[in-house]
Short mmCIF file of C-alpha atoms in Angstrom, two decimals:
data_model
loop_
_atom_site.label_atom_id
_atom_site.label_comp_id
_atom_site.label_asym_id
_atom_site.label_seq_id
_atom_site.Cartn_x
_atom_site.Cartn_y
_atom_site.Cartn_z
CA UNK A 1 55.48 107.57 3.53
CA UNK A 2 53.67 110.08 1.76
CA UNK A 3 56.21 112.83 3.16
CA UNK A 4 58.28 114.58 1.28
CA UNK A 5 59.54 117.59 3.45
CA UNK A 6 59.61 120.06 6.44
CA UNK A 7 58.47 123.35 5.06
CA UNK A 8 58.73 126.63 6.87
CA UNK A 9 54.66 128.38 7.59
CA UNK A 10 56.29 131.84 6.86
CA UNK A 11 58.88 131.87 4.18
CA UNK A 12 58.31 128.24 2.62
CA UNK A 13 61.98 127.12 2.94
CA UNK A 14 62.57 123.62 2.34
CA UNK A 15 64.33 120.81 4.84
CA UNK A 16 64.65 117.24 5.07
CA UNK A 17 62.70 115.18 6.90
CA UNK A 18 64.28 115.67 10.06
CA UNK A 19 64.26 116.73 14.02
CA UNK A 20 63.65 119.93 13.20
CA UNK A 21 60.94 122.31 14.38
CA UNK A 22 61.93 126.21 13.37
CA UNK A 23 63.30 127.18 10.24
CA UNK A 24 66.98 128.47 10.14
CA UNK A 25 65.77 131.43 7.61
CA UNK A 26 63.20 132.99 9.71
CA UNK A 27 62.39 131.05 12.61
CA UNK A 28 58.90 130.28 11.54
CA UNK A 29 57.40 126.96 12.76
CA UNK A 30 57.77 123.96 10.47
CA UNK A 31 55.08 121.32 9.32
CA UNK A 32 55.36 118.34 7.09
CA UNK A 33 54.56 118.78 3.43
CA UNK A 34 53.56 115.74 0.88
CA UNK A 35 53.75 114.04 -2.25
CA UNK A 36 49.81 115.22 -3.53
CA UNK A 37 49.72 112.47 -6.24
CA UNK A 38 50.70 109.73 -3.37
CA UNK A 39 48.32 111.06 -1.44
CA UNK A 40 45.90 110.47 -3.78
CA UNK A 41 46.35 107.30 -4.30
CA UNK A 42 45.09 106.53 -0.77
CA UNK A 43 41.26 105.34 -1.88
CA UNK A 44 38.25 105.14 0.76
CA UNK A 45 38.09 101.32 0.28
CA UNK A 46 41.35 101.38 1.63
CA UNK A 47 40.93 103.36 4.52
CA UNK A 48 37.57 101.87 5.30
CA UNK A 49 39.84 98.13 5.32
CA UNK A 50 42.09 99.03 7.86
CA UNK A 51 42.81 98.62 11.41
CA UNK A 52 40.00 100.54 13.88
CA UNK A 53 42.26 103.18 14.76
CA UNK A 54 43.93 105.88 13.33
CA UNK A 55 46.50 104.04 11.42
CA UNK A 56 43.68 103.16 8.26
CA UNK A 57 45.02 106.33 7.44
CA UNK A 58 48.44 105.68 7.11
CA UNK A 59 48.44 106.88 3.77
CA UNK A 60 48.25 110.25 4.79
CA UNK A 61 50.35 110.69 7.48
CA UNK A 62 54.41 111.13 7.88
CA UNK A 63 55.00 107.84 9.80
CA UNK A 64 54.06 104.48 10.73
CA UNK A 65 52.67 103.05 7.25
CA UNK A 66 54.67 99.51 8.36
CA UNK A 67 53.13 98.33 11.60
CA UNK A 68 56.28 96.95 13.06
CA UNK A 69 57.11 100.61 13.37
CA UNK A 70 54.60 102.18 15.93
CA UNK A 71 54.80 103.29 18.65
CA UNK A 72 51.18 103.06 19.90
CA UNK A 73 48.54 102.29 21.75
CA UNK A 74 46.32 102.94 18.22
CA UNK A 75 43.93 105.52 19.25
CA UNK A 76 41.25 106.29 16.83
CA UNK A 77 38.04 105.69 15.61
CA UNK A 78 36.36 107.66 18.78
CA UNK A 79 32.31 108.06 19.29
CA UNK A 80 30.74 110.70 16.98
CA UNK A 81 27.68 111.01 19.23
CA UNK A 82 24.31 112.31 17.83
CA UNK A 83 23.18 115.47 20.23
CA UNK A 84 19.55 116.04 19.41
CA UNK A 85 18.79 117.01 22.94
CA UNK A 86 21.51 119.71 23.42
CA UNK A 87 20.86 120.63 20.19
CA UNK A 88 17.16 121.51 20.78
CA UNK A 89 18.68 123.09 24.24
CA UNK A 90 20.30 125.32 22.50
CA UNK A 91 17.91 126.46 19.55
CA UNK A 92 20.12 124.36 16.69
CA UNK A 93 17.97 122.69 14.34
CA UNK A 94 20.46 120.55 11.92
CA UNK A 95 21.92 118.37 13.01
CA UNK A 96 24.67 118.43 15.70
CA UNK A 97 27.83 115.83 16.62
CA UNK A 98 29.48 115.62 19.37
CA UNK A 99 32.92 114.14 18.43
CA UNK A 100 34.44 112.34 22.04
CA UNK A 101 37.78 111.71 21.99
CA UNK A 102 37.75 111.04 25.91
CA UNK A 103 37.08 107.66 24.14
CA UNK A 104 40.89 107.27 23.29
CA UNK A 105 43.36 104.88 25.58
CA UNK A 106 44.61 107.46 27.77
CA UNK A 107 40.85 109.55 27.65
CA UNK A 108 42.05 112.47 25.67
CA UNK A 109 43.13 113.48 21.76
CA UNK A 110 46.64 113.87 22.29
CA UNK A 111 46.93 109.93 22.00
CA UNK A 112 46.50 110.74 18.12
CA UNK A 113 49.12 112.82 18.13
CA UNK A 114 51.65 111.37 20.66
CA UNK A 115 51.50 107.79 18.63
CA UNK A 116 52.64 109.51 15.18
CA UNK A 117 55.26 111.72 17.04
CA UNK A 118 56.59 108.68 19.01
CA UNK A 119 56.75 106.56 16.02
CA UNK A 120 58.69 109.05 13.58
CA UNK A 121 61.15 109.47 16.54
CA UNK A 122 61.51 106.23 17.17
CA UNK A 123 62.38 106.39 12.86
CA UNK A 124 65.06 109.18 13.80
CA UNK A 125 66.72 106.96 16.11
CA UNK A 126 65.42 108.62 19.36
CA UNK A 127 66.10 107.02 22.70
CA UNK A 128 63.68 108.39 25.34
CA UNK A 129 60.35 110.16 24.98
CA UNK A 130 59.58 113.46 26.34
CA UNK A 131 57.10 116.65 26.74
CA UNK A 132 56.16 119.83 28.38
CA UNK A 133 52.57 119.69 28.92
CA UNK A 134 49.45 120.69 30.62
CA UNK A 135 48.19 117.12 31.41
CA UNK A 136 47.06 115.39 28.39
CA UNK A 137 49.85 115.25 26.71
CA UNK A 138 51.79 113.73 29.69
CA UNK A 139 49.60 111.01 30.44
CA UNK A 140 49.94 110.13 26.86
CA UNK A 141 53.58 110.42 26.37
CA UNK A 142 54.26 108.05 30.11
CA UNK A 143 52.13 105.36 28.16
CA UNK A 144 53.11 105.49 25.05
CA UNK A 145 56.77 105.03 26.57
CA UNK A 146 55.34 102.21 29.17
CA UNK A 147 54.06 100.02 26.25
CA UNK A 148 56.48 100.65 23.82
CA UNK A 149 59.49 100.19 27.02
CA UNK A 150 61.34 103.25 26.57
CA UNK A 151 62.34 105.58 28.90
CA UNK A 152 60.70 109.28 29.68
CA UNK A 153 60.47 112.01 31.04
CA UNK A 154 57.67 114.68 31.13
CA UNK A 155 57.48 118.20 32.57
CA UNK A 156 54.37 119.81 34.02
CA UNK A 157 52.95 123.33 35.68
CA UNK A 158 53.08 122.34 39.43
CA UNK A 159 49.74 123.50 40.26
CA UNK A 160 48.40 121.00 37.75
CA UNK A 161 45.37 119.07 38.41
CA UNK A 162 45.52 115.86 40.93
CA UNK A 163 43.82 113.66 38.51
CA UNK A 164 46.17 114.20 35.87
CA UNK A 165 49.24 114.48 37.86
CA UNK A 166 48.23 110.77 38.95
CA UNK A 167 47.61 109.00 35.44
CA UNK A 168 51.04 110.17 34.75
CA UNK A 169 53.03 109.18 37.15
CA UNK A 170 51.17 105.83 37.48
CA UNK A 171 53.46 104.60 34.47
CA UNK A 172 56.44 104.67 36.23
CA UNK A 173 58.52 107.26 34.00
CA UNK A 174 60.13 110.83 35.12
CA UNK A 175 57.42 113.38 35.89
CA UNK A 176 59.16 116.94 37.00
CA UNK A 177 56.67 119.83 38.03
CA UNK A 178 57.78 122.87 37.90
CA UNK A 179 57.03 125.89 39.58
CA UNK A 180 55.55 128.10 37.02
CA UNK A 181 53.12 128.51 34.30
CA UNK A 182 52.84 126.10 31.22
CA UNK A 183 54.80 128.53 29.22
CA UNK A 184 57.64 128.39 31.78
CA UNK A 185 57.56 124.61 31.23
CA UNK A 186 58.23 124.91 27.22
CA UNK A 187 60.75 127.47 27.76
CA UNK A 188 62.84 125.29 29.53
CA UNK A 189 62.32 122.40 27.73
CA UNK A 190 63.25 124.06 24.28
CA UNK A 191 66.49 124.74 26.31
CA UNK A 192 66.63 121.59 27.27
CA UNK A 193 66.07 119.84 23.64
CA UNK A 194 69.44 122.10 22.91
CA UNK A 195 71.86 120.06 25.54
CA UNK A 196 73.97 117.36 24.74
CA UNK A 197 72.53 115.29 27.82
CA UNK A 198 68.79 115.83 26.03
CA UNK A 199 70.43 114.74 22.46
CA UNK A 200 69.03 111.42 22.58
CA UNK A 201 65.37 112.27 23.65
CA UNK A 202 62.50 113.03 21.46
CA UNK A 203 60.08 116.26 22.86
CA UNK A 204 57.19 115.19 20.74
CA UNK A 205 55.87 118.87 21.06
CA UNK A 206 59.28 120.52 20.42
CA UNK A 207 61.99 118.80 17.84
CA UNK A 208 59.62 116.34 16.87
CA UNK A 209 56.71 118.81 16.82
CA UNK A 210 56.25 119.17 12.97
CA UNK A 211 54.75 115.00 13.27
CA UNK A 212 53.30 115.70 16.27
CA UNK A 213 50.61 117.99 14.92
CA UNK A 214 49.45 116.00 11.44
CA UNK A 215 48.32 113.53 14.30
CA UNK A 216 45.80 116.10 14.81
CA UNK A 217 44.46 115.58 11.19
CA UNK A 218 43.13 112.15 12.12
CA UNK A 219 39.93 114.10 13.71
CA UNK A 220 39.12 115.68 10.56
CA UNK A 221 39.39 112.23 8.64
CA UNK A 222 37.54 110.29 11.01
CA UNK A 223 34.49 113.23 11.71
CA UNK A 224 34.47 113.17 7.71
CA UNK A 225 34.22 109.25 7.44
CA UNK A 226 32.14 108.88 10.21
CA UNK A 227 29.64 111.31 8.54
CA UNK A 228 29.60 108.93 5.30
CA UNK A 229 32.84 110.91 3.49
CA UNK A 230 31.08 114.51 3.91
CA UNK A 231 32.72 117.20 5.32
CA UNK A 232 30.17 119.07 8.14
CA UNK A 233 29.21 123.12 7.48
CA UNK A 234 30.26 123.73 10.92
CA UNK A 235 32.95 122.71 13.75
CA UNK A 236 33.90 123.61 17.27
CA UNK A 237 37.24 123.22 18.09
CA UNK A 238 38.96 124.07 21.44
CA UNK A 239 42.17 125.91 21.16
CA UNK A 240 45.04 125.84 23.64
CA UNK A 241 48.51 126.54 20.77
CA UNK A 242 45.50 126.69 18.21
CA UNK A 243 47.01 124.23 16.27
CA UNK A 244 44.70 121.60 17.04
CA UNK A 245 42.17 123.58 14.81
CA UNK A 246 44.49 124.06 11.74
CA UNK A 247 45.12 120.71 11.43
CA UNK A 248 41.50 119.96 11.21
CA UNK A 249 41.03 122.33 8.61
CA UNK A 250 43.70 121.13 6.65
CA UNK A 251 42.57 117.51 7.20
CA UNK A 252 38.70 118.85 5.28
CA UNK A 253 41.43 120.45 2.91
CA UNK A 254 43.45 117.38 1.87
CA UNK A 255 40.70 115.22 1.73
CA UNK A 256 39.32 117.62 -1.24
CA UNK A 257 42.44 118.03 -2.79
CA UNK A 258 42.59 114.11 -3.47
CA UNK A 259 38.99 113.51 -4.44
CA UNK A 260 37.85 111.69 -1.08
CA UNK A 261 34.91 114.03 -0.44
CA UNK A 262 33.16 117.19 -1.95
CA UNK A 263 33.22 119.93 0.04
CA UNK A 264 30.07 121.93 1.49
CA UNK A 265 28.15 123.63 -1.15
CA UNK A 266 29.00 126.90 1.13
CA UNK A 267 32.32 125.68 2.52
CA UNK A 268 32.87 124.76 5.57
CA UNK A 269 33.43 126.92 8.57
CA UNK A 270 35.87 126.44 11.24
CA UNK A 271 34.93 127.88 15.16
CA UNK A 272 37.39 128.61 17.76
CA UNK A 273 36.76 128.42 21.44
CA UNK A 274 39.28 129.39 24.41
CA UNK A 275 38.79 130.53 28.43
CA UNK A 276 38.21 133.73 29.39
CA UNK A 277 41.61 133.11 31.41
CA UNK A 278 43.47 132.29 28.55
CA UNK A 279 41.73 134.10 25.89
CA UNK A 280 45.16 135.30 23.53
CA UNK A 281 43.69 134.44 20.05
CA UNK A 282 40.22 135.09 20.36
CA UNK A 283 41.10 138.63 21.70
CA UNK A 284 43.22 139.43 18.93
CA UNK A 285 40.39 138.32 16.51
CA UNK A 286 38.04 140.43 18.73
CA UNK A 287 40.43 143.48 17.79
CA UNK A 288 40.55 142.87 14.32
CA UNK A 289 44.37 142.30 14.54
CA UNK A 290 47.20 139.66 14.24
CA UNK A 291 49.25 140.61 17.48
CA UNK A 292 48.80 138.08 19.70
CA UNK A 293 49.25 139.41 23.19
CA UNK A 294 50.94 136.84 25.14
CA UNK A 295 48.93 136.29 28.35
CA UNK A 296 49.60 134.82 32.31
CA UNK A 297 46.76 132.50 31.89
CA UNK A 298 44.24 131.84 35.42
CA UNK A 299 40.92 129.81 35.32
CA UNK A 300 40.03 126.46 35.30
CA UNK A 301 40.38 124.98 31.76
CA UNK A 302 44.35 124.15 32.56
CA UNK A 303 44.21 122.11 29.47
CA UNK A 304 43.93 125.03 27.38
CA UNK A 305 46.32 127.29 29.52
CA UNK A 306 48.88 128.20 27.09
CA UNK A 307 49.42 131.89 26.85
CA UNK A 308 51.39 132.55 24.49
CA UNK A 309 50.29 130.03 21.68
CA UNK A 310 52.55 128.63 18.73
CA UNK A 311 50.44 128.37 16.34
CA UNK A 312 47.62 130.87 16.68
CA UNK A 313 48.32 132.89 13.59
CA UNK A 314 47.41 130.20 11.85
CA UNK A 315 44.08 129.92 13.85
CA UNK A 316 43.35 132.90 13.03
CA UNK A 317 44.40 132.80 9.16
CA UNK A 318 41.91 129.35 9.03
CA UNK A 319 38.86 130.89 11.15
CA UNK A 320 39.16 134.24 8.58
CA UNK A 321 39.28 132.23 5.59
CA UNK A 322 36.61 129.93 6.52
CA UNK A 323 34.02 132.68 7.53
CA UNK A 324 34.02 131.39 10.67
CA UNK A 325 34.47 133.08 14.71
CA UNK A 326 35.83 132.64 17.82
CA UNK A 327 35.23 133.55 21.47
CA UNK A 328 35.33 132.70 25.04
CA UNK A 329 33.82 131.20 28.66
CA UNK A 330 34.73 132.47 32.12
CA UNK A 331 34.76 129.75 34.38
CA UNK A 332 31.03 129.68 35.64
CA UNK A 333 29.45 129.15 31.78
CA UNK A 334 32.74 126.30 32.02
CA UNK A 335 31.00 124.39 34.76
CA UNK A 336 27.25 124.81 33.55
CA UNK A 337 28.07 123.20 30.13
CA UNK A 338 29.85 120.54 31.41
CA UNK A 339 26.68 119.85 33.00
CA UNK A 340 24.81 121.05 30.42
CA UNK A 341 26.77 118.44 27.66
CA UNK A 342 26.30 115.24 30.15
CA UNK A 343 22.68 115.93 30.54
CA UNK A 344 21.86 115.82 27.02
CA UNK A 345 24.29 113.87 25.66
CA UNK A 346 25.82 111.27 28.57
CA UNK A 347 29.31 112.40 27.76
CA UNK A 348 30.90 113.86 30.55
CA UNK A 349 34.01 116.28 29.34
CA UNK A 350 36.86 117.95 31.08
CA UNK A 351 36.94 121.83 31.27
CA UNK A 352 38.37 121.80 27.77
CA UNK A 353 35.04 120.49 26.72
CA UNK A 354 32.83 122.63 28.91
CA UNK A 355 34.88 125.47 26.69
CA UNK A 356 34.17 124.20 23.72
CA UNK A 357 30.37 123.46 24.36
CA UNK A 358 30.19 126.77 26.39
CA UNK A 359 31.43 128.82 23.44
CA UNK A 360 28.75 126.86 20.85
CA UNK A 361 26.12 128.34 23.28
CA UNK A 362 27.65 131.89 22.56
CA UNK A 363 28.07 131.55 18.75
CA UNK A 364 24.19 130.46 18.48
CA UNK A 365 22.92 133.51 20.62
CA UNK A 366 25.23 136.21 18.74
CA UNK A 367 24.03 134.58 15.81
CA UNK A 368 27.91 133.77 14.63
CA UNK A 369 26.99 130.32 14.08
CA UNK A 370 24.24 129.22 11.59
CA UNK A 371 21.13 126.55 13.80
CA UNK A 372 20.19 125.50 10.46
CA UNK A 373 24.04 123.89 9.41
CA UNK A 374 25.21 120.69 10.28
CA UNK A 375 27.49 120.96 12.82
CA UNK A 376 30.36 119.23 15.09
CA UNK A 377 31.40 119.89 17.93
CA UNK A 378 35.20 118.53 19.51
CA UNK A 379 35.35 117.15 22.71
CA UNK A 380 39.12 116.58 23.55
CA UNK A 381 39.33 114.92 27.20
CA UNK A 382 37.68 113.07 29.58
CA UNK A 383 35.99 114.42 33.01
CA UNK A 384 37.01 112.25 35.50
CA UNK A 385 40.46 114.48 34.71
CA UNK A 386 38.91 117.40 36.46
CA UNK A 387 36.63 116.29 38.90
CA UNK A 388 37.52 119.39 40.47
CA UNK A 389 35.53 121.57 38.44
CA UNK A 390 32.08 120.54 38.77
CA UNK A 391 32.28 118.36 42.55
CA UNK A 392 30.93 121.50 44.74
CA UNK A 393 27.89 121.69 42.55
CA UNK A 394 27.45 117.79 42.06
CA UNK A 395 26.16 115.13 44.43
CA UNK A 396 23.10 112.94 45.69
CA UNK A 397 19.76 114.15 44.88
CA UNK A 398 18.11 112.51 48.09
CA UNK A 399 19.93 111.16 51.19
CA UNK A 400 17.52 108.59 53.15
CA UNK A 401 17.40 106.22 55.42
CA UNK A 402 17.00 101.92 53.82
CA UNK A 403 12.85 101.98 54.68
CA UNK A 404 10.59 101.97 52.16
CA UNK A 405 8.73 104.82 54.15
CA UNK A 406 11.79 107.36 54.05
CA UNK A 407 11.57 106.70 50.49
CA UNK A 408 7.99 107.19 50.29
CA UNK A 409 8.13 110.31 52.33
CA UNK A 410 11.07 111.87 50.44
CA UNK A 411 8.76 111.77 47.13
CA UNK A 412 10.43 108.70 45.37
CA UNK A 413 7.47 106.79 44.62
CA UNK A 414 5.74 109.73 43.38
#
C-alpha cells in the first residue's frame, strides 16, 4: 500500500494507520496521507491493464492492492455518457458528460467507497460491518457483508424511502430505523462505535471513515481516464457531508502531482450542488462565510439530507480555490430535471441526480458556469430508488382500447 499515515485536516498531526477517525489534538477529521514517490510509480499502462473496476487503481488507494484481500463486489468503471442533447437544452456548447454511477452493483457510488472501507477493516481485524446512512450507503454495506459472509448491521432515518429500505433488508443483515433525522442516526452510532459490545464492528463512515472516503477518488480517476488522461474544466458534484467533492478534487490533484495528466490550461473548477432543504454549505458560501449552520433538513433529495455535514469546510476550501460555485434546487426544479436528464440523455437518476443536474441549469443561467468548457456532470444513484419523486407526474401517454381504430382515432398513426 501506498499509505503511509492518518493525518489530522486541521492541525496535521500524525497517526498510524489505524481505526481512527478524529484526531486526539484537536478533534479535526482524519484522512489517509501517502508515500508521493510510490504513488508515482503507478504508470497509466498499468492502470489501463487491470481489472474493469476500481481496483486498476490499486496503486493509489490505502487497501486492497492483493486481491485475496477485498472485500467487494468491484464497482467501477461506470458509463461516462455523452449529453449533447441536454447540453444544447441548456445553452452549453462544449462538451458535456454525464458520469452514471447508478451503473455500479448496488446502483449508486457508495459501492466505491464501501469496498475500500470494508477491505481495510477486514485488514484491522474487524468482525461485522456497519453504517448510519441515508440509503445508499446501506444497501451497499448489507451486500458487501452478504458476499463477503460477514455479519451487519446498518442504521437508517425511519421515514426513509420504501425502495431503499427494501434493497437493504433484502440481504438478510440487521437494518434498525430510527426515529429521527440522519444526523440523529450518526450521533448514535459514533456512541455506539465507543462500546465494548460495538468493538468488533467496522462503521465504514465512522472509525473506518478516513478509507472510506479515498474510495471517492476512484470518480476522479476514472472521469480522467475515461476522457483519454485529461482532467475536464468543469464538474458537478452533489454534496450531502461534501466530502464526496473533495475527494474528487484531490483525485485531479494527485493525478498531477505524479505526472498522469496535465492539468487544464485554466485549472479546473469544481461545482457544488445541494437541496434547498438541506442547503448548509451552499448557504454559508452564499454569505461569504465558513460557519456552517447546522440545519433540520426537509425535501425530497433524502440522499443528500445531512444537515450538519463533516466535511463541508473542506467543500468550501476546494470550490474557493478552484474558482468554482455552488447552489441549490427546491424540490419542483428536483423533479423537472430528473425528467429533464432522462429525456436527453436515457439515464434516469434519483433525486440526488435531479440536484445535481438541477443546479447545472442554475450555474449556466447566472452565468457561474462557463457553456464554452468541457464539463462533467456526477450522477450518484439510480431512480428506480425514488420512484416516489417523479410517479404523480409520470405515466401512459394514451390509454386505448386493442382495435386498430382506437388507435387510429387517438392520433397514433398520425
Amino acid at each position: 500500500s501506498p499509505a503511509r499515515a492518518l493525518v489530522c485536516r486541521a492541525c496535521g498531526a500524525r497517526y498510524p494507520l489505524a481505526a481512527q477517525h478524529a484526531c486526539y489534538e484537536c478533534f479535526g477529521p482524519l484522512e489517509v496521507d501517502y508515500d508521493t514517490a510510490a504513488l508515482a510509480r503507478v504508470t497509466r499502462a498499468e492502470i489501463e491493464a487491470g481489472p474493469q473496476s476500481i481496483w486498476r487503481y490499486a496503486g493509489l488507494l490505502p487497501a486492497g492492492q492483493d486481491p485475496a484481500t477485498r472485500v467487494t463486489l468491484d464497482p467501477g468503471l461506470t458509463p461516462l455518457v455523452a449529453a449533447p442533447l441536454l447540453a444544447a437544452e441548456l445553452g452549453i456548447r462544449a462538451p458535456l458528460w454525464v458520469k452514471d454511477d447508478s451503473a455500479n452493483p448496488t446502483h449508486s457510488f457508495k459501492d466505491r467507497v464501501v469496498s475500500v472501507a470494508l477491505t481495510a477493516a477486514r485488514g484491522l481485524g474487524f468482525t461485522r460491518f456497519a453504517c448510519a446512512s441515508t440509503g445508499n450507503l446501506a444497501n451497499s454495506v448489507a451486500a458487501h457483508a452478504a458476499r463477503a459472509g460477514v455479519p451487519s448491521i446498518v442504521f437508517i432515518p425511519g421515514d426513509l424511502e420504501q425502495g431503499k429500505v427494501v434493497t437493504t433488508a433484502v440481504y438478510g443483515g440487521e437494518l434498525v430505523a430510527i426515529d429521527g433525522s440522519y444526523d440523529d442516526v450518526n450521533r448514535l452510532c459514533g456512541e455506539l462505535v465507543e462500546t465494548d459490545e460495538f468493538e468488533d464492528t467496522a462503521f465504514v463512515n465512522v472509525n473506518v471513515r478516513p478509507y472510506y472516503a479515498e474510495g471517492s477518488k476512484t470518480l476522479g480517476y476514472e472521469v480522467a481516464e475515461q476522457l483519454g488522461w485529461r482532467i475536464p474544466e468543469q464538474v458537478v458534484i452533489p454534496m450531502a457531508s461534501g466530502e464526496l467533492l473533495t475527494k474528487v478534487d484531490k483525485a485531479f490533484s494527485e493525478l498531477v502531482e505524479i505526472g498522469l495528466v496535465e492539468a487544464p490550461a485554466n485549472g479546473w473548477k469544481v461545482f457544488g450542488a445541494q437541496s434547498t432543504g438541506c442547503n448548509p454549505i451552499a448557504t454559508a458560501l452564499h454569505g461569504g462565510t465558513d460557519t456552517i449552520t447546522p440545519v433540520k433538513p426537509t425535501g425530497i433529495a433524502k440522499s443528500l439530507n445531512i444537515g450538519d455535514p463533516a466535511a463541508g469546510l473542506y467543500a468550501l476550501e476546494a470550490v474557493r480555490r478552484t474558482g468554482g460555485w455552488m447552489d441549490y434546487a427546491d424540490d419542483g426544479e428536483i423533479r423537472d430535471a430528473i425528467r429533464l436528464l432522462a429525456r436527453t440523455t436515457g439515464v434516469f437518476a434519483e433525486t440526488a441526480g435531479g440536484v445535481t443536474v438541477a443546479v447545472l441549469r442554475k450555474l449556466v443561467a447566472s452565468g457561474k458556469l462557463d457553456p464554452d468548457a468541457e464539463t462533467v456532470v456526477y450522477n450518484t444513484g439510480e431512480g428506480l430508488k425514488t420512484l416516489d419523486a417523479v410517479a404523480a407526474q409520470v405515466g401512459p401517454t394514451h390509454r386505448i382500447k386493442p382495435s386498430l381504430r382506437a388507435a387510429r382515432d387517438a392520433g397514433l398513426l398520425g
